[in-house]
Coordinates of C-alpha atoms and ligand atoms in Angstrom, one line a residue:
X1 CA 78.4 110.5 121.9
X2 CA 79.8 107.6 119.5
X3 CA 82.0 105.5 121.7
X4 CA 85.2 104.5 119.2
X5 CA 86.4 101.4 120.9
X6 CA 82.7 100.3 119.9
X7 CA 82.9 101.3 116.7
X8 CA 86.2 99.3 115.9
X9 CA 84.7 96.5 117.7
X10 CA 82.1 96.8 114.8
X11 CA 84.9 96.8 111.6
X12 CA 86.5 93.7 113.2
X13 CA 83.4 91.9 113.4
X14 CA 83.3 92.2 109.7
X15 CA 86.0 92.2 108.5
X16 CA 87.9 89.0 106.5
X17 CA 91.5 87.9 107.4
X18 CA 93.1 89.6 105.0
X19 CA 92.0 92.7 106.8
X20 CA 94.2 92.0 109.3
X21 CA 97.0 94.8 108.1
X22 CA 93.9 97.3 107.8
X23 CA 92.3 96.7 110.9
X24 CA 95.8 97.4 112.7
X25 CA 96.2 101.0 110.5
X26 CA 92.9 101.2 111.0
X27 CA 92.7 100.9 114.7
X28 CA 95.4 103.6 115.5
X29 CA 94.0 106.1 113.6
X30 CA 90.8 105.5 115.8
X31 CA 91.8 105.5 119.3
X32 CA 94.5 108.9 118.4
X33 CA 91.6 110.4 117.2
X34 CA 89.1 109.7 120.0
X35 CA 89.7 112.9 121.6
X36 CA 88.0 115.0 118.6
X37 CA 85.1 113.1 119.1
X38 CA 84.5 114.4 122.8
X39 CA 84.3 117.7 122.1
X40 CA 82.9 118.5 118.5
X41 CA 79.5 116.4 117.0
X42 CA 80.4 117.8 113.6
X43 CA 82.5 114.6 112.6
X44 CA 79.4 112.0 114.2
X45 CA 77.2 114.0 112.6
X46 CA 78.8 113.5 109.4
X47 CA 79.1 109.9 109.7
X48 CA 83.1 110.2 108.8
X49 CA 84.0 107.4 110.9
X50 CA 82.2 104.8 108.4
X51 CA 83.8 107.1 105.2
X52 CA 86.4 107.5 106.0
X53 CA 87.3 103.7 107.0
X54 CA 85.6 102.8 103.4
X55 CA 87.8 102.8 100.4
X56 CA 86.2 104.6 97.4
X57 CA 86.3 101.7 95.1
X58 CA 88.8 98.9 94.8
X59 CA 89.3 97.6 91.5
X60 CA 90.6 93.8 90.8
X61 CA 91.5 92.6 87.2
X62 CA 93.0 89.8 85.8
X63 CA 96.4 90.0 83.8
X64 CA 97.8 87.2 81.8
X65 CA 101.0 87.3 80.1
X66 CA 103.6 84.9 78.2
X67 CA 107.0 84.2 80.0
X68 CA 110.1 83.6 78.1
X69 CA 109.5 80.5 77.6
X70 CA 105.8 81.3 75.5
X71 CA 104.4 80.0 78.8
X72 CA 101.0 81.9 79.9
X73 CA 100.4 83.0 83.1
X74 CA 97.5 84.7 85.1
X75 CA 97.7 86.9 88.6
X76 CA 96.1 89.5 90.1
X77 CA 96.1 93.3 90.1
X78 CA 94.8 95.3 91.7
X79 CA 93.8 99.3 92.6
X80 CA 92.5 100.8 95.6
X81 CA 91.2 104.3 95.0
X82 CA 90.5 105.4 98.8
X83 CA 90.4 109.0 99.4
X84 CA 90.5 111.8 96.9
X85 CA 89.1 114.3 98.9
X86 CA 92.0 116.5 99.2
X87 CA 93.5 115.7 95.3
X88 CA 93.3 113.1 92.8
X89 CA 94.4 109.2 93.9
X90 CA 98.0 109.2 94.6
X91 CA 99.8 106.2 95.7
X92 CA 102.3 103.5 94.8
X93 CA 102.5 99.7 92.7
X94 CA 103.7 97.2 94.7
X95 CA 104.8 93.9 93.6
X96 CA 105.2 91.0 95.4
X97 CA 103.9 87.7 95.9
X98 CA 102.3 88.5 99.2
X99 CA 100.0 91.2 97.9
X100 CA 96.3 91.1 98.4
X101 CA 93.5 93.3 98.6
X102 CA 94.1 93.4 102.2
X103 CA 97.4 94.7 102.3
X104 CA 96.6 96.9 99.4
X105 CA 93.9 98.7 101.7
X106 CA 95.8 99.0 104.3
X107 CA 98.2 100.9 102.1
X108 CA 95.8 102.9 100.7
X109 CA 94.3 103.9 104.2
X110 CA 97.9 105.1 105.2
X111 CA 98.4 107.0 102.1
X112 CA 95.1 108.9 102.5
X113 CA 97.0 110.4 106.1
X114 CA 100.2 110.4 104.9
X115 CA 99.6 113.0 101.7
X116 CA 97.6 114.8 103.8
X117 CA 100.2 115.7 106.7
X118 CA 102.7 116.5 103.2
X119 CA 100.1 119.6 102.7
X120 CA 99.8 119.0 99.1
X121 CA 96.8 118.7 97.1
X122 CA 97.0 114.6 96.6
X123 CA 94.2 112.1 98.0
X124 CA 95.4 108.3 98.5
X125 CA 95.0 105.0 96.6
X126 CA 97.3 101.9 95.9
X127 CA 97.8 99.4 93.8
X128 CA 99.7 96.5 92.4
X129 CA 99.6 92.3 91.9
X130 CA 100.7 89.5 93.6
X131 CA 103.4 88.7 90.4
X132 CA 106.9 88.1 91.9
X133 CA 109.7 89.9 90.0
X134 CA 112.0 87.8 91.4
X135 CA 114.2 85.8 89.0
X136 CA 112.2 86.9 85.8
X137 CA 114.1 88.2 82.9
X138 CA 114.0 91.9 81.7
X139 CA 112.0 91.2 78.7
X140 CA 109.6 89.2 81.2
X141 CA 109.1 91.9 83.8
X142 CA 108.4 94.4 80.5
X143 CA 105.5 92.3 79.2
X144 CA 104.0 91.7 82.6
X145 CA 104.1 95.5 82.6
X146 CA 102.4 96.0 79.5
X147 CA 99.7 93.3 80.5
X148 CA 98.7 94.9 83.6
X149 CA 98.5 98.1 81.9
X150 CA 96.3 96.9 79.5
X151 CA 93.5 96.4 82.3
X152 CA 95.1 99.9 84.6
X153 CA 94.9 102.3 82.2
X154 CA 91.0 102.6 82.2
X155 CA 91.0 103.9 85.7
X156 CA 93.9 106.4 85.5
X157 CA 94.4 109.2 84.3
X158 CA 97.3 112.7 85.8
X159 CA 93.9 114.3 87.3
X160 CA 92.5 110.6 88.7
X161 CA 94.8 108.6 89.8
X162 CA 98.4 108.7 89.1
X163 CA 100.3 105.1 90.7
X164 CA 103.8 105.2 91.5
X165 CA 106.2 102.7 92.7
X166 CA 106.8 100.7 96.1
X167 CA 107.8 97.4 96.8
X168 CA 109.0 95.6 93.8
X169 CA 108.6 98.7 90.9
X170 CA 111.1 101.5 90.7
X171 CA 112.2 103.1 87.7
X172 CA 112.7 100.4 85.5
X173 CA 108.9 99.1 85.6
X174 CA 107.5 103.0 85.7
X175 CA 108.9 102.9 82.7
X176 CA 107.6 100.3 81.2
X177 CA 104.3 101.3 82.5
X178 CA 104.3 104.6 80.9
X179 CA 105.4 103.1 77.6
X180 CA 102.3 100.9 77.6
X181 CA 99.8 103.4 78.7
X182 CA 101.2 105.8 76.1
X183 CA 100.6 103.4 73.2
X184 CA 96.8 102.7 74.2
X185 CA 96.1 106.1 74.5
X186 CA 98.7 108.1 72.7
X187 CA 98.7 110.6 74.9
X188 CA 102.1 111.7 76.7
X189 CA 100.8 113.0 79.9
X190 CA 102.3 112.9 84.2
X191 CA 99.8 109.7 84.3
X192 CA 102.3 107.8 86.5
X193 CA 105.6 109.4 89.2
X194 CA 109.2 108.4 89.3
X195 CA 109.2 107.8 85.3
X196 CA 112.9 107.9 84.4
X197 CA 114.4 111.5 84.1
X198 CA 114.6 111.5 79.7
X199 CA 110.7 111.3 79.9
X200 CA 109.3 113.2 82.5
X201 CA 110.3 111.7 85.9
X202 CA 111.8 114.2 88.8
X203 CA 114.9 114.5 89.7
X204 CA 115.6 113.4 93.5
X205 CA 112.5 111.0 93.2
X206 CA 114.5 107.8 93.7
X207 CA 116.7 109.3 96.7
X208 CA 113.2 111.5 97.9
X209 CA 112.0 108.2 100.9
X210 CA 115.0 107.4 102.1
X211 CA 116.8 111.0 102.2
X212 CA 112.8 112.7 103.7
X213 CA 113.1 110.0 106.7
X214 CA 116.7 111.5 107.5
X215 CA 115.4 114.9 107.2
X216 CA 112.6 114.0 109.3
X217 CA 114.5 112.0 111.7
X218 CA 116.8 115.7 112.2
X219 CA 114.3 117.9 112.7
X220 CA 112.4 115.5 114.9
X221 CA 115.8 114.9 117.3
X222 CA 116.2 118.8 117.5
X223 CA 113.2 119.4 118.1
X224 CA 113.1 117.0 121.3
X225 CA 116.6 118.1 122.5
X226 CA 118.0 114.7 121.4
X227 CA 121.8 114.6 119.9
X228 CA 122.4 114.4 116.5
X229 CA 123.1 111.4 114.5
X230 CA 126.6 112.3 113.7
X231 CA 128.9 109.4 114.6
X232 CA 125.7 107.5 115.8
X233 CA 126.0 103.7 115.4
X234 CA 122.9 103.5 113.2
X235 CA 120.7 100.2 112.2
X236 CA 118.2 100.2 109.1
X237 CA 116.2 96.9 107.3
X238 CA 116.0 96.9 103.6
X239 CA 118.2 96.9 100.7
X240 CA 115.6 98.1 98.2
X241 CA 114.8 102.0 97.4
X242 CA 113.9 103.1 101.0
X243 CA 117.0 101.6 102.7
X244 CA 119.8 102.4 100.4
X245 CA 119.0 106.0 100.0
X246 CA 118.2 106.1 103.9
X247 CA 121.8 104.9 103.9
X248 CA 123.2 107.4 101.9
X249 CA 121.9 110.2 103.5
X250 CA 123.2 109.1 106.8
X251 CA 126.6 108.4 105.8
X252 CA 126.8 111.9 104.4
X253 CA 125.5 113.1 107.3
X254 CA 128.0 111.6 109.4
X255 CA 126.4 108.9 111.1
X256 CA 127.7 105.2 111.1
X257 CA 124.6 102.5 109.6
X258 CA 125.5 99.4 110.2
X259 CA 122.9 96.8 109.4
X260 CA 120.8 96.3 105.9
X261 CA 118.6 93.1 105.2
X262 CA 116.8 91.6 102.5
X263 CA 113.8 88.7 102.8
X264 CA 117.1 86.3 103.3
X265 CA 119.3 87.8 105.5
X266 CA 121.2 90.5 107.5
X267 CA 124.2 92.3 107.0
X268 CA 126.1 93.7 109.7
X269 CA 129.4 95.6 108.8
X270 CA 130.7 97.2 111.6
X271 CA 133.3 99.4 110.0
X272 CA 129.6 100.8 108.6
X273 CA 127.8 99.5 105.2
X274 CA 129.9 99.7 101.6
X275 CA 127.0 101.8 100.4
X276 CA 128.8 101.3 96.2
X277 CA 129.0 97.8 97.0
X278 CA 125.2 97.6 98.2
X279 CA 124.2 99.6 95.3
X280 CA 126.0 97.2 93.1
X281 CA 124.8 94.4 94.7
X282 CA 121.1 94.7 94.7
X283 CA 120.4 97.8 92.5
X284 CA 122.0 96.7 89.6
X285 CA 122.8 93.3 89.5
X286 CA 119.5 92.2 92.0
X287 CA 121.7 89.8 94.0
X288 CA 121.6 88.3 97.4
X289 CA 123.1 90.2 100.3
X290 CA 125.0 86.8 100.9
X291 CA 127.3 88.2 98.2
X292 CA 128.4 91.2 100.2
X293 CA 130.6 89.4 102.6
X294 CA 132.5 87.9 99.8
X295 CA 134.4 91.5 99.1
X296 CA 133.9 92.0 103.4
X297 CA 134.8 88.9 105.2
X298 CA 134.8 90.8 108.7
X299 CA 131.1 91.9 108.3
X300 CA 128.5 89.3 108.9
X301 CA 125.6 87.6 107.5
X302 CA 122.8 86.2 109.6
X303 CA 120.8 83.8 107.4
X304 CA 117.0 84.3 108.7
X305 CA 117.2 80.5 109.7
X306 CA 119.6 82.0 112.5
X307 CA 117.2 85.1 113.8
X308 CA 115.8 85.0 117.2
X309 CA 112.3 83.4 118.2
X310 CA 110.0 85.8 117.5
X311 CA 113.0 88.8 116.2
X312 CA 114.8 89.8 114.2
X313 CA 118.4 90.0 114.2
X314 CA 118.9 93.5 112.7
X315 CA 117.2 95.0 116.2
X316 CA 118.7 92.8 118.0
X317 CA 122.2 95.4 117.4
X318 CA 123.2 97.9 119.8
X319 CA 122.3 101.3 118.2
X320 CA 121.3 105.2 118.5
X321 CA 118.4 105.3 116.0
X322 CA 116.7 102.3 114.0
X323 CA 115.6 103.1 110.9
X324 CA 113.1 99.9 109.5
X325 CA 113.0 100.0 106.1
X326 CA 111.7 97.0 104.5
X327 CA 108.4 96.1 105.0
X328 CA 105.1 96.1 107.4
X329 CA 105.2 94.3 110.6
X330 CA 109.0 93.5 110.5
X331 CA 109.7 94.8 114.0
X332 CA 108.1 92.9 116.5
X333 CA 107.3 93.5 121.0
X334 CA 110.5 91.3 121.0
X335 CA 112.6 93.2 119.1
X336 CA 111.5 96.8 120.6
X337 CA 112.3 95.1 123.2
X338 CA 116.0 94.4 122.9
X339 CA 116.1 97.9 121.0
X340 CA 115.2 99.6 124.1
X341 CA 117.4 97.6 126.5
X342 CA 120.2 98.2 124.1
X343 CA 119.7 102.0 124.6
X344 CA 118.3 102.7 120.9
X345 CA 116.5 106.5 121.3
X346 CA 115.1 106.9 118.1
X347 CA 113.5 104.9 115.6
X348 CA 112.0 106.1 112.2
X349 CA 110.1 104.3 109.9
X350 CA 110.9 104.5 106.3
X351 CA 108.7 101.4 105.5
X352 CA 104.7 101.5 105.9
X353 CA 103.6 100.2 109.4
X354 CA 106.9 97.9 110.1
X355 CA 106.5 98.3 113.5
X356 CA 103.6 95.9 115.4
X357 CA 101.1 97.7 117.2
X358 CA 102.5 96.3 120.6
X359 CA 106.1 97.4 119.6
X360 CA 104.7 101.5 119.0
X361 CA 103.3 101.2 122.2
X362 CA 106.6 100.2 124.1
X363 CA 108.0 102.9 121.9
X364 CA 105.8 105.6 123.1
X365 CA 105.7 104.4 126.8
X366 CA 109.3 104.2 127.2
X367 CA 109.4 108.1 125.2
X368 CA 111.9 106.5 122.4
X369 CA 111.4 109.8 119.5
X370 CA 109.6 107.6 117.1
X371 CA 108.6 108.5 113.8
X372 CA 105.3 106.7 112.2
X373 CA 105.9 105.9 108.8
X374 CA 103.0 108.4 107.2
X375 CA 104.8 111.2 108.8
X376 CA 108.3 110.1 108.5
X377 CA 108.4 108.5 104.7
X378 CA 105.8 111.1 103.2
X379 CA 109.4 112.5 101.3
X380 CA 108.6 109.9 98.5
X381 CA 105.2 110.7 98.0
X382 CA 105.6 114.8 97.9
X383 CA 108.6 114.5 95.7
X384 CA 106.2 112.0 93.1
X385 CA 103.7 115.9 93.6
X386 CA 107.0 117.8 92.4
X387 CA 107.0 115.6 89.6
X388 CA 103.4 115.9 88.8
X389 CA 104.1 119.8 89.0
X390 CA 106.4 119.7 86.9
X391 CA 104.8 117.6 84.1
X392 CA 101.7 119.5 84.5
X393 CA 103.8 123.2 83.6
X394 CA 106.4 121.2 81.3
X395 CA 109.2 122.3 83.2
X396 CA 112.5 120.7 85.1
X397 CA 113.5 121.4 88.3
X398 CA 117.3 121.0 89.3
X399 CA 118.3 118.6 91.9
X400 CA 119.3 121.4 94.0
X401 CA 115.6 122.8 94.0
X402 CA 113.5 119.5 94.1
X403 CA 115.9 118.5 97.7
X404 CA 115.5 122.2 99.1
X405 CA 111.8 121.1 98.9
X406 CA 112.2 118.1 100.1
X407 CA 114.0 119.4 103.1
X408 CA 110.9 122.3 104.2
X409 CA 108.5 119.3 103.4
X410 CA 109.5 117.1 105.7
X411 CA 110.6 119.5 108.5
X412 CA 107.6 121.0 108.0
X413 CA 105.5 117.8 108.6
X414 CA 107.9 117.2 111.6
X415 CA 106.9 120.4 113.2
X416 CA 103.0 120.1 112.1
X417 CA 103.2 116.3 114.1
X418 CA 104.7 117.6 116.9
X419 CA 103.0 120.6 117.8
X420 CA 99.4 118.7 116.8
X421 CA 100.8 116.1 119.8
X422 CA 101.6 119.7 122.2
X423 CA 98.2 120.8 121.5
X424 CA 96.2 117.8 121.8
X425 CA 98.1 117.1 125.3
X426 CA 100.4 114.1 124.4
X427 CA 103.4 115.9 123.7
X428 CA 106.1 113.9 122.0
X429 CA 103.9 111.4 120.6
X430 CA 104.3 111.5 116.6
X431 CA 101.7 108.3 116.5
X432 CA 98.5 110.6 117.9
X433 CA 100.2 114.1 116.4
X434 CA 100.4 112.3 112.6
X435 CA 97.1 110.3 113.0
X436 CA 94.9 113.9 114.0
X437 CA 96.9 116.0 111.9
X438 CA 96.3 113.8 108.7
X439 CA 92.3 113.4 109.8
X440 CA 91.1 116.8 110.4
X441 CA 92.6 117.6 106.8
X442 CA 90.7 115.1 105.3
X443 CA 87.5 115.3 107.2
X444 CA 87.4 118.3 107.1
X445 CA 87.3 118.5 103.2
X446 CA 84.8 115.9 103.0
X447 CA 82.6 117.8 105.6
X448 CA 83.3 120.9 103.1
X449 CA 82.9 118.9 99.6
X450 CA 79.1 117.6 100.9
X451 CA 78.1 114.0 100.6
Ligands
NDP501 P1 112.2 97.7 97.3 O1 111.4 96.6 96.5 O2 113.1 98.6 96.6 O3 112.9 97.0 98.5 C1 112.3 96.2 99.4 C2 113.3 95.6 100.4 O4 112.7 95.0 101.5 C3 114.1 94.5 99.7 O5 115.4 94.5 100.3 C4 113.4 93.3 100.0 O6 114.2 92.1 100.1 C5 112.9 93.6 101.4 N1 111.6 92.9 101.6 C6 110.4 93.1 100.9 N2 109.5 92.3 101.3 C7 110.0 91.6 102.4 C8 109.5 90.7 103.3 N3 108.2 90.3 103.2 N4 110.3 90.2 104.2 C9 111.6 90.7 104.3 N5 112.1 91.6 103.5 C10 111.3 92.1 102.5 O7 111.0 98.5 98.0 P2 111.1 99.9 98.7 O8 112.4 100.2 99.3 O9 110.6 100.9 97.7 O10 110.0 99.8 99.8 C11 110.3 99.4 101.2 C12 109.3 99.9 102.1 O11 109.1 101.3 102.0 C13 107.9 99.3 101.8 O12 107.2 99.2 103.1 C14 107.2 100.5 101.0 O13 105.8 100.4 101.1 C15 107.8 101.7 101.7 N6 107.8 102.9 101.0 C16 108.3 103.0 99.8 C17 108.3 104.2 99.1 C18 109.0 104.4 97.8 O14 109.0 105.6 97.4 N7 109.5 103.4 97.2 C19 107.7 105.4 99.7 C20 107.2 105.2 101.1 C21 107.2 104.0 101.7 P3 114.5 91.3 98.8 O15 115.6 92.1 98.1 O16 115.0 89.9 99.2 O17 113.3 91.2 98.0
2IT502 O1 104.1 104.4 100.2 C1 104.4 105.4 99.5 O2 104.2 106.6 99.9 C2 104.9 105.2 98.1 N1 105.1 104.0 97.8 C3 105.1 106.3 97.2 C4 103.8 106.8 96.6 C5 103.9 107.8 95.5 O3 102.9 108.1 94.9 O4 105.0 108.3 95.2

């Protein structure tokens, strides 16, 4: 019988340090799914350890492009087409100075799980390129755009691979994208997910993350006898897509978030977060969060020189739930932690992987309900499916009818996690309910689909 703490033993032998991120997804997914493995040959037999760790292809490219200034520049870009057992690729564009191909397999990895616990026909991929949209004009961030589209466009395709947007591209570049791909191959087809509304895009999309990990976040504190969020002191990370619409949902819902963050800072408003203001601030005019306590001098705002060793200040406040919703490893041992000792019951993730591995574990000891991010932040990815849906039949679905959706999907997913956890005999633990759930989807198809 194949021994798996052997087998991961074996991928960190080889793998470079880049790997780092996708030896941690990587890892989990292994040790929830150990269990399998002791009673059924069928997935040793099939050698799905070894494909299923192995991304389909991962394509690099070069993209150079003029700045304002007529001054060239080159980075890198990059796709990872993972898994498309279950549907084509499907997965977002991130950019951001700190991407790599690690990172970007990582992603991919978690995407492969994550759209297959949403139940739709999707398989998993991600891209993007280490270019930092920070500071560049409009006109610059459109022809960086159009130059990595140049290279993009030959491996996509709305029955491929169809790239949506993540850290660093939202609506604005999508639609840049689209523009580009449209003109090389004059073709107006679903090719790429949350395009802006007057060409295709879905309602909801932009809200879909952040609202799904509140919906998920419900169902999964009902469905563990927990009390509701209403009038819950509440603490999230992020100020980008994720946060602010994970924001907005729990305001209307009654509960009182606190705390958002960007790579410089945190804001803590007690009287709970100016959600116009923060939509103002960094949505349309892409400001620091510095600027926030100029209209709210009783909130505060911790410069990240002033965090703790080893924290980060946003966990560091007293709350119900914690809702991380910036980026991957931004929630360390120290700050689960403090979380806990603060009496925090709940914590969701609306980012991919924020939490460290040591930190799920003191989660899931201590029974905190915690929400991994490919179960609790799938609402973005099966919204960008509605969206391909309805491209693919020309239609338009009301906001009314994509969030209905959105709502099943993600209680749905709640319930599939938790009673894959009953049934395996961990109950209450979303990490090993998530990780088997998302597997035996898409082993199983590859078992089906041959080699
Ligand atoms: P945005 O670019 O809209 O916002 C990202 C936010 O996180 C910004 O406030 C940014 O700060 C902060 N941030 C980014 N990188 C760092 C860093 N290295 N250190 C500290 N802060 C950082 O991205 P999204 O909101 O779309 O994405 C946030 C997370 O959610 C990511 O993990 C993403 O993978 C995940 N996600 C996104 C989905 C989507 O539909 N967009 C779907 C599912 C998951 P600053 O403003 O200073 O740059
Ligand atoms: O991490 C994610 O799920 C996303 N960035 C969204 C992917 C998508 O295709 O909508």
């Amino acid at each position: 019988m194949i021994d798996i703490k052997k087998e991961i033993k074996k991928f960190k032998n080889v793998s470079s340090s880049q790997d780092d991120v996708f030896f941690q997804a990587m890892e989990e997914v292994l040790l929830s799914i150990a269990p399998l493995f002791r009673t059924d040959d069928i997935y040793e037999k099939n050698a799905i350890i070894k494909r299923l760790v192995t991304p389909d292809r991962i394509i690099k490219f070069k993209i150079t492009w003029l700045d304002d200034n007529n001054k060239m520049h080159v980075n890198t870009g990059f796709r990872v087409q993972f898994n498309n057992a279950l549907g084509p690729y499907k997965g977002g564009l991130r950019f951001h100075p700190s991407v790599n191909e690690g990172i970007l397999k990582f992603l991919a990895f978690e995407q492969v799980f994550k759209n297959a616990l949403t139940g739709l026909p999707i398989g998993g991929a991600k891209g993007g390129s280490d270019f930092d949209p920070k500071g560049k004009s409009d006109f610059e961030i459109m022809k960086f755009c159009s130059a990595f589209m140049t290279e993009l466009h030959k491996y996509i395709g709305p029955r491929i691979d169809i790239p949506a947007g993540d850290i660093g591209v939202g609506g604005r570049e999508i639609g840049y994208l689209f523009g580009e791909y449209k003109k090389i191959t004059s073709s107006f087809e679903g090719v790429l997910t949350g395009k802006p509304f007057m060409f295709g895009g879905s309602l909801m999309r932009t809200e879909a993350t952040g609202y799904g990990v509140i919906y998920f976040t419900k169902t999964m504190l009902e469905m563990e006898n927990k009390e509701s969020l209403k009038g819950k002191i509440c603490t999230v990370s992020g100020a980008g897509n994720v946060a602010i619409h994970a924001i907005e949902k729990l305001l209307e819902l009654g509960a009182i978030p606190v705390t958002c963050t960007d790579s410089q800072g945190t804001i803590y408003d007690k009287k709970g977060i100016d959600l116009e203001l923060l939509k103002e601030l960094k949505l349309k005019k892409r400001l620091s969060l510095k600027e926030y306590i100029k209209k709210h001098p009783k909130a505060s705002y911790i410069p990240i020189s002033e965090y703790p060793k080893d924290g980060h200040a946003v966990w560091f406040i007293k709350a119900y739930a914690a809702f991380p919703c910036a980026t991957q490893n931004e929630l360390s041992i120290t700050d689960a932690k403090k979380l806990i000792e603060n009496g925090c019951i709940c914590v969701s993730e609306g980012a991919n992987m924020p939490s460290t591995s040591k930190a799920v574990d003191l989660f899931i000891e201590n029974k905190i309900c915690f929400g991994p991010a490919k179960a609790a932040n799938a609402g973005g990815v099966a919204v960008s499916e509605f969206e391909m849906s309805q491209n693919a039949s020309m239609q338009k679905w009301s906001f009314e009818k994509v969030d209905e959706k959105l709502k099943i999907t993600m209680q749905e997913i709640c319930k599939r996690v938790a009673l894959t956890a009953r049934d395996y005999g961990v109950p209450g633990n979303y990490v090993d309910g998530a990780n088997i759930a998302g597997f035996k989807r898409v082993a199983d198809a590859m078992i089906a689909e041959g080699i």
